Short mmCIF file of C-alpha atoms in Angstrom, two decimals:
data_model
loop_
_atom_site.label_atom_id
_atom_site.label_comp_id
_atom_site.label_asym_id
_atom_site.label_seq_id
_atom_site.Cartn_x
_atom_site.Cartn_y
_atom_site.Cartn_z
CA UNK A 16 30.07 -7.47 -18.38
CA UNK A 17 30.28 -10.32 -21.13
CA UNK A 18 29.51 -9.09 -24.29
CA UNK A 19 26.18 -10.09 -24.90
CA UNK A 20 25.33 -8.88 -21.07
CA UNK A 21 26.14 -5.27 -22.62
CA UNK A 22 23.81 -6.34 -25.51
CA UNK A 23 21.27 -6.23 -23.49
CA UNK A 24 22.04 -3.25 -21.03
CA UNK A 25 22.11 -1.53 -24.36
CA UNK A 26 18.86 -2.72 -25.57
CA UNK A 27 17.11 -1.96 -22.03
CA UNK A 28 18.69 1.74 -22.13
CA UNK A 29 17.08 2.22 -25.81
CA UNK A 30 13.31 0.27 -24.49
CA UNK A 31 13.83 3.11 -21.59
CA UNK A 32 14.08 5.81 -23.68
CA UNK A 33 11.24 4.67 -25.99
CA UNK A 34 8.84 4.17 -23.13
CA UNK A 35 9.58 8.09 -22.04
CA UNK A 36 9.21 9.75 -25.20
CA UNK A 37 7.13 13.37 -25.24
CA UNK A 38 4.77 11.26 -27.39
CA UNK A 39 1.03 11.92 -25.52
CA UNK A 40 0.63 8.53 -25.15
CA UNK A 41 0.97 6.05 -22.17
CA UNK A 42 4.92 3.75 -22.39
CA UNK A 43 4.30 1.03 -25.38
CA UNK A 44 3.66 -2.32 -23.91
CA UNK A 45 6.67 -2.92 -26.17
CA UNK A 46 8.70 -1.54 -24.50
CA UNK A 47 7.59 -1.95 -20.83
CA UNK A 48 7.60 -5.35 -21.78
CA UNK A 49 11.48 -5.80 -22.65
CA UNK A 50 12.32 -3.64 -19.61
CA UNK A 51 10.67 -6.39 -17.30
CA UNK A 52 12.56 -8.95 -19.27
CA UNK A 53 16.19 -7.27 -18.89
CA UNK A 54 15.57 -7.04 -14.88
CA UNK A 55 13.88 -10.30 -14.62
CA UNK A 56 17.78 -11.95 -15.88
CA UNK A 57 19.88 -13.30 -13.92
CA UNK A 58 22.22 -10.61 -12.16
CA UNK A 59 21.32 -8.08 -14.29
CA UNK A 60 22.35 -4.67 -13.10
CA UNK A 61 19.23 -2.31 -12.59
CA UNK A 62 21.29 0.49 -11.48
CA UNK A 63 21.54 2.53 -14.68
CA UNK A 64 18.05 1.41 -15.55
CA UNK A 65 17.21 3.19 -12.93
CA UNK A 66 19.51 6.39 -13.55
CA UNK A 67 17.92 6.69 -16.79
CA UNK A 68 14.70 6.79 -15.51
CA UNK A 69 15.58 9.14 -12.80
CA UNK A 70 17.08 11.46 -15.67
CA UNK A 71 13.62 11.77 -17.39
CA UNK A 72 11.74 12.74 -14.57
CA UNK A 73 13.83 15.71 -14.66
CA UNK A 74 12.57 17.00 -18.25
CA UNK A 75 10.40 19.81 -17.80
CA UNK A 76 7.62 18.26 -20.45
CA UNK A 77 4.56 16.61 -18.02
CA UNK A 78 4.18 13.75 -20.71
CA UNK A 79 8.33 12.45 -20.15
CA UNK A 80 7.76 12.55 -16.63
CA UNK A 81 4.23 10.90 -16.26
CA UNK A 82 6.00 8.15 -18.41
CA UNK A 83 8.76 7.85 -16.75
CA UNK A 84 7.25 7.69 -13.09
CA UNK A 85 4.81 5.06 -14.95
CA UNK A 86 7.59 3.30 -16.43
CA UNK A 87 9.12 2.85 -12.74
CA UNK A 88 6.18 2.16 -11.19
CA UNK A 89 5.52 -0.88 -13.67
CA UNK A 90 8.92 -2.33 -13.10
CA UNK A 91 8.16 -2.07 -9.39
CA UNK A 92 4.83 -4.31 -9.76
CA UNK A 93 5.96 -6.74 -12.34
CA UNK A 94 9.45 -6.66 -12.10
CA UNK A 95 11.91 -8.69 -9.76
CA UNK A 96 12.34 -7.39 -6.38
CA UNK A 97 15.87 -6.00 -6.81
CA UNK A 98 14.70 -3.49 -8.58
CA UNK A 99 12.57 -1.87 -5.64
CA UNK A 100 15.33 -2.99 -3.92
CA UNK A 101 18.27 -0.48 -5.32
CA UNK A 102 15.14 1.98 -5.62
CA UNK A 103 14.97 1.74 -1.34
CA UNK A 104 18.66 1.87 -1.25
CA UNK A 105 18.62 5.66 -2.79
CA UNK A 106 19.05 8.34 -0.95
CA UNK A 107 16.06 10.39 -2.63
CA UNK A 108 14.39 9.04 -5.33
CA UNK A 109 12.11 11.36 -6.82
CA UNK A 110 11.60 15.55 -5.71
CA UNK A 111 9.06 16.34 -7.97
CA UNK A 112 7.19 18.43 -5.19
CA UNK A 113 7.56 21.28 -7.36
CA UNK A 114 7.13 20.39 -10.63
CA UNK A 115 5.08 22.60 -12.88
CA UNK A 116 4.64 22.21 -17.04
CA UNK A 117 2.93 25.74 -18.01
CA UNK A 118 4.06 24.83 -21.92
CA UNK A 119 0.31 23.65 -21.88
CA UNK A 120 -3.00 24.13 -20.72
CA UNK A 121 -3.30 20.29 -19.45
CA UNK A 122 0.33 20.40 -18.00
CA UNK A 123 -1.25 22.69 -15.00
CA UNK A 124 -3.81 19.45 -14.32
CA UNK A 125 -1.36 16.93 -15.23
CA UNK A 126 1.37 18.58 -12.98
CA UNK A 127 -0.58 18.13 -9.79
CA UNK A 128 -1.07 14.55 -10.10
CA UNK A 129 2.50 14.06 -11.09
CA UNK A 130 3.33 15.78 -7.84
CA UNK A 131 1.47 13.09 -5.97
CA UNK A 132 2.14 10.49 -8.03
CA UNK A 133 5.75 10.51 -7.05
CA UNK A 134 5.18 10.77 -3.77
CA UNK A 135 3.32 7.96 -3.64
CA UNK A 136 5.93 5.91 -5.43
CA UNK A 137 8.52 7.73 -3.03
CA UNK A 138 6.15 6.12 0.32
CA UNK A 139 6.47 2.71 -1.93
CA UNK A 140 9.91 2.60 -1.71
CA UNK A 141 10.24 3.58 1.57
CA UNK A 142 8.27 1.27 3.11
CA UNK A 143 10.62 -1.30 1.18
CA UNK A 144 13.32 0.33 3.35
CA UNK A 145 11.68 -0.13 6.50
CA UNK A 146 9.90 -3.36 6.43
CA UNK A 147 12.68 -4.92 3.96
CA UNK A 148 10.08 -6.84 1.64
CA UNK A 149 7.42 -5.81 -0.94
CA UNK A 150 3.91 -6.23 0.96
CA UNK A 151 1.88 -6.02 -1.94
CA UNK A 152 3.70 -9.65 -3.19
CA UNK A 153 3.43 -11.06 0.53
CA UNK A 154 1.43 -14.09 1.01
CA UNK A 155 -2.25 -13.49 1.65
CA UNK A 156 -4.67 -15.86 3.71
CA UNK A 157 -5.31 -17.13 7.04
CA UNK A 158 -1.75 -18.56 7.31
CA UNK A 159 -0.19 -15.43 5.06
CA UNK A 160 2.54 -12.16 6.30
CA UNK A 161 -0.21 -10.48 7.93
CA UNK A 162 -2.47 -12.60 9.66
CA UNK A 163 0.60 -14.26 11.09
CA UNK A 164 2.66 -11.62 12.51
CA UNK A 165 3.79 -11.34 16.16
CA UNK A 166 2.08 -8.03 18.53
CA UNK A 167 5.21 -5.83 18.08
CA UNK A 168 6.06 -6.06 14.10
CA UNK A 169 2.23 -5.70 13.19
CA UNK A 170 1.65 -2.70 14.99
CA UNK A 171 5.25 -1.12 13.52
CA UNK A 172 4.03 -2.52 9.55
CA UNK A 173 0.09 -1.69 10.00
CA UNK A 174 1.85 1.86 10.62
CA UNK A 175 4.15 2.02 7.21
CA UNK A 176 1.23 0.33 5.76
CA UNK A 177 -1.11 3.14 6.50
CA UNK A 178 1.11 5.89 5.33
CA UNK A 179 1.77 4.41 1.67
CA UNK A 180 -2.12 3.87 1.69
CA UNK A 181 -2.96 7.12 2.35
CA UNK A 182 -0.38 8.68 -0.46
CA UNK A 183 -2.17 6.11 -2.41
CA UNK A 184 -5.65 7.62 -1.97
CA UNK A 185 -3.61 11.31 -2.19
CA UNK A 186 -3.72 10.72 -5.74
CA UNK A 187 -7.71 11.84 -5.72
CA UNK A 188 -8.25 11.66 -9.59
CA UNK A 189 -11.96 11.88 -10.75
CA UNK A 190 -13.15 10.47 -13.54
CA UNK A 191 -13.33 13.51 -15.59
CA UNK A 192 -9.52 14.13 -14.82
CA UNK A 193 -8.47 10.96 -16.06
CA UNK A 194 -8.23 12.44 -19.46
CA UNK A 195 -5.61 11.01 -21.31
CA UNK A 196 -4.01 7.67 -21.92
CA UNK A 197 -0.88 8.79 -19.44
CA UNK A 198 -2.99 9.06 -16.44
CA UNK A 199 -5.36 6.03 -17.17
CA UNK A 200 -1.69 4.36 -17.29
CA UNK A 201 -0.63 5.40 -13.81
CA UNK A 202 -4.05 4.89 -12.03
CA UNK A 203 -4.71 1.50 -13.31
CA UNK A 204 -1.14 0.89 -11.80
CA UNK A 205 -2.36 2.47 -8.68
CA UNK A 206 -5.76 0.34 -8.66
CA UNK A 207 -3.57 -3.32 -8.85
CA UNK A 208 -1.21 -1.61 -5.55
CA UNK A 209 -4.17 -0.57 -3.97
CA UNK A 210 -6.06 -4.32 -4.31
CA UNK A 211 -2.54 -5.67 -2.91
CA UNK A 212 -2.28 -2.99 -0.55
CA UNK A 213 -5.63 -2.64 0.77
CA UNK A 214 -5.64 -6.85 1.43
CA UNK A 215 -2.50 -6.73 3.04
CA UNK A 216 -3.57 -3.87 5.40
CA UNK A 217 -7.26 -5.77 5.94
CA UNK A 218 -5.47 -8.66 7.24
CA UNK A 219 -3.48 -6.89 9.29
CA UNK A 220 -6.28 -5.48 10.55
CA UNK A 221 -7.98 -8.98 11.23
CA UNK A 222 -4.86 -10.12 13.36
CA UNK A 223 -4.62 -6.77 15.31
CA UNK A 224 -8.86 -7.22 16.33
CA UNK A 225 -7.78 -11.06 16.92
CA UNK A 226 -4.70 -9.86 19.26
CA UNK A 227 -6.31 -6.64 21.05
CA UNK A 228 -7.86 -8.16 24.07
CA UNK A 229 -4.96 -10.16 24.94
CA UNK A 230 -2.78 -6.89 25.14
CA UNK A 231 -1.31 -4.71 27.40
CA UNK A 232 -2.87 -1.52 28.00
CA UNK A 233 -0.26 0.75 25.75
CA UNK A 234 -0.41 -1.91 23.18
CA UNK A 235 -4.42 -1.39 23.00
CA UNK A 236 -4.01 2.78 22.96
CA UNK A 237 -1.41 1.90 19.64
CA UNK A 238 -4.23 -0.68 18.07
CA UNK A 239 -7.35 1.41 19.00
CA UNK A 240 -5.29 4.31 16.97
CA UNK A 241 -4.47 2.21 14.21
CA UNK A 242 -8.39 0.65 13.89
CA UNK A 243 -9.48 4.35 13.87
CA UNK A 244 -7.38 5.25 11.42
CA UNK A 245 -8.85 2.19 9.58
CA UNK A 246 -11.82 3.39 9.81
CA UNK A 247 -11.55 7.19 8.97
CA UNK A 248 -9.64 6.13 5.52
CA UNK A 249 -13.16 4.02 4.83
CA UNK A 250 -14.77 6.99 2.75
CA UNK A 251 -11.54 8.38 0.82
CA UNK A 252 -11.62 4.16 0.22
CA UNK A 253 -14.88 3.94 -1.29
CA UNK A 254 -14.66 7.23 -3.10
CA UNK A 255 -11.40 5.05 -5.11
CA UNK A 256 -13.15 2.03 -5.53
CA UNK A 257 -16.01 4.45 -7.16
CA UNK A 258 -13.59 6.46 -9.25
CA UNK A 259 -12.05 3.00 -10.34
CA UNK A 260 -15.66 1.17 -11.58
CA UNK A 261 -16.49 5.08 -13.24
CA UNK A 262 -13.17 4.64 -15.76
CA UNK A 263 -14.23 1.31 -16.95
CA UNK A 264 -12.45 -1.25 -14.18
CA UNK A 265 -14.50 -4.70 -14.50
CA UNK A 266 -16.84 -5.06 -11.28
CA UNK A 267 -15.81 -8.39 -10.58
CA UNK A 268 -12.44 -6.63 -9.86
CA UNK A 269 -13.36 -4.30 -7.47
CA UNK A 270 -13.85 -5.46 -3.75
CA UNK A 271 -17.52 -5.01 -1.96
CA UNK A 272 -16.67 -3.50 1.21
CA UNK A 273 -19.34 -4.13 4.44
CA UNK A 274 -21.04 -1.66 6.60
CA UNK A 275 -18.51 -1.95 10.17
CA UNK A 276 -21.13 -2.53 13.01
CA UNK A 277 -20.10 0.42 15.75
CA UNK A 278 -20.45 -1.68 18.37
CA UNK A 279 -17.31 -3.36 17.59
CA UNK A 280 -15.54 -0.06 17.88
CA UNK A 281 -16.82 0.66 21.53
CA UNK A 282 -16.24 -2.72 22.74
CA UNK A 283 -12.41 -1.77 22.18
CA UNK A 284 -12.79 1.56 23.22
CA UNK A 285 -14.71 -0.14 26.51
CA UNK A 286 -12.07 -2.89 27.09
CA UNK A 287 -9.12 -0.02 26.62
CA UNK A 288 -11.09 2.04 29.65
CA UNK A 289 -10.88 -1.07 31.75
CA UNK A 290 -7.63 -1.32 31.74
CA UNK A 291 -6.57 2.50 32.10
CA UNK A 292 -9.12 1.83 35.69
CA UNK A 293 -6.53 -0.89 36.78
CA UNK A 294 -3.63 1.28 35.65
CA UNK A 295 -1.86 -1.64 33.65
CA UNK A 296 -0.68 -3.27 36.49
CA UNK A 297 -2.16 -6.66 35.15
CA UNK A 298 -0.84 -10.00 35.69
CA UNK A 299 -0.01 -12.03 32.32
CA UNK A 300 -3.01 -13.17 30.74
CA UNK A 301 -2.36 -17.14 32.00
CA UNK A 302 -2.76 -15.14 35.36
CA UNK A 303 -5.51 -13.42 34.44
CA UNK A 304 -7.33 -16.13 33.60
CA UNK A 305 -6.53 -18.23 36.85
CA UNK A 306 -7.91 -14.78 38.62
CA UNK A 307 -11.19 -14.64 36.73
CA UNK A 308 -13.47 -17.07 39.16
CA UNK A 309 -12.81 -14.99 42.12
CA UNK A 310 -12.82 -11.69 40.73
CA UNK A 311 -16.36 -11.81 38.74
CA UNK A 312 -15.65 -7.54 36.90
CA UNK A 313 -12.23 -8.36 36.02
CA UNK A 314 -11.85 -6.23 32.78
CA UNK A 315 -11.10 -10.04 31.28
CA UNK A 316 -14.64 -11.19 31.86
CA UNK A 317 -15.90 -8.62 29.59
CA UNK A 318 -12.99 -8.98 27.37
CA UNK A 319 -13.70 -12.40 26.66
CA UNK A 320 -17.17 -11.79 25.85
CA UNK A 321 -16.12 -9.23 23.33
CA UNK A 322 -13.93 -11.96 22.05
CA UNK A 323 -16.65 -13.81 21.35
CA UNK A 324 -18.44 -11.73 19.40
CA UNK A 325 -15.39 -10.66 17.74
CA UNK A 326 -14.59 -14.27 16.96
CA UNK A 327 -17.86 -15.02 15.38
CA UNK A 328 -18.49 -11.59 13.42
CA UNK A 329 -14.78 -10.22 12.02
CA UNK A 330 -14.59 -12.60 9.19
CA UNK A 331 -17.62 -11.36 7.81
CA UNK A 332 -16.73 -7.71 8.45
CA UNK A 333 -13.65 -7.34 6.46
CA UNK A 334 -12.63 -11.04 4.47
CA UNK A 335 -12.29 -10.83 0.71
CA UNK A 336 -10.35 -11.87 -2.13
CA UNK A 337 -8.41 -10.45 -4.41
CA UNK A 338 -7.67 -10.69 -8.16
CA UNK A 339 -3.75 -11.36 -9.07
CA UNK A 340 -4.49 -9.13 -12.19
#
């Protein structure tokens, strides 16, 4: 590297090591601040950035590893992508599933969330691996990743997408265990993924309700699976939300989530039953629709009318927007 290239490899290494002191406080903004500006140069190698960071979640003190899991969490949101990138690329990141601190009396609280902690940011990276792209910094909207995405790849992400959500909501911190600046640190982190996350996984949602009566029957088992799943994460979901306007996160920032009619629900559950009756030998849909005069119960009759409702009530069910804090 040219000389002023090690400069700053130097200067990143020190801002690394002063972000992951045993200090009891959360990484200086400092600090966190010329980290993002080292990995957001040009070609700058994030490699031992990373090994550094990887070293200090080996100490045995709670407060160096909180910080350091922060400090890699906060060049994964605001830092350029090839840093999640070589994080994907590692064979293991972080094994932290046994890490204990019994120097202290809070190191016995603060041990258990570090333990979940990293495995969330161990399901962050993975899904990196897997879908190849960060889907918290996809675009959003009616034309975005999500609401775009053909039958096969949404039903393959909406799964990946549900796992790092529910290590997410793993994390399970009440108020009164948010204690200390360190923690505070890592679930404000955790509250920007989750507003990412959460719209990402909405819209995916949205396109998967839009796609499921034009499916084939295995497809609709996979969807109806992934919608309940939706649905069962719904009170673990509001419990966060609550947790997150409790330690002082503006209103305005948190999303208002609407009551899902259950009607919706058994109209897929009814259309899915239709087609197990016919034993998926249907036509393509252009068939199918040719068929429909003459065969007045064709599952598609009903489907379509479900469609309709569908069409006319999903937006209101699930659309919302999301701060870029």
């Amino acid at each position: 590297p040219a000389p002023g290239d090690a400069r700053m490899g130097s200067s990143a290494s020190k801002a690394a090591l002063r972000a992951t002191t045993d200090e009891p406080s959360e990484p200086g903004p400092k600090h966190l601040a010329d980290l993002i500006q080292y990995i957001n140069g040009t070609n700058r190698s994030v490699e031992h950035l990373a090994d550094i960071l990887s070293e200090k979640t080996r100490s045995s003190s709670w407060v160096v590893v909180f910080k350091a899991l922060i400090t890699v969490h906060h060049l994964m949101v605001h830092g350029n992508e090839r840093f999640i990138q070589h994080l994907a690329s590692r064979n293991s990141l972080f094994t932290l599933y046994n890490f204990l601190d019994k120097s202290v009396t809070e190191g016995y609280t603060m041990s258990t969330f570090i333990r979940r902690y990293s495995r969330y940011l161990n399901e962050k990276s993975l899904t990196y691996r897997l879908i190849a792209y960060d889907i918290t910094k996809t675009k959003r909207g009616t034309d975005g990743v999500m609401r775009t995405m053909n039958t096969k790849e949404l039903l393959n992400t909406l799964a990946v997408i549900q796992t790092q959500f529910d290590a997410l909501l793993y994390f399970n911190a009440n108020p009164d265990e948010i204690t200390n600046g360190i923690i505070h640190a890592a679930f404000m982190l955790l509250f920007k993924d989750f507003l990412r996350l959460f719209a990402a996984y909405n819209e995916g949602i949205l396109n998967l309700l839009g796609k499921y009566f034009d499916m084939r029957k295995n497809q609709c088992k996979e969807s109806l699976g992934i919608y309940i799943r939706f649905l069962e994460r719904m009170t673990k979901l509001a419990q966060f939300l609550k947790v997150a306007e409790q330690v002082g996160i503006d209103q305005n920032d948190i999303p208002y989530l609407n009551q899902v009619p259950c009607n919706l629900l058994e109209a897929l559950k009814q259309h899915l039953a239709s087609l197990e009756e016919k034993n998926d030998i249907l036509p393509p849909y252009s068939v199918q629709r040719a068929l429909i005069p003459s065969i007045p119960n064709y599952p598609v009759v009903k489907a379509s009318a479900s469609r309709a409702w569908l069409e006319g009530n999903i937006t209101l069910l699930y659309d919302y927007d999301v701060s870029d804090n």
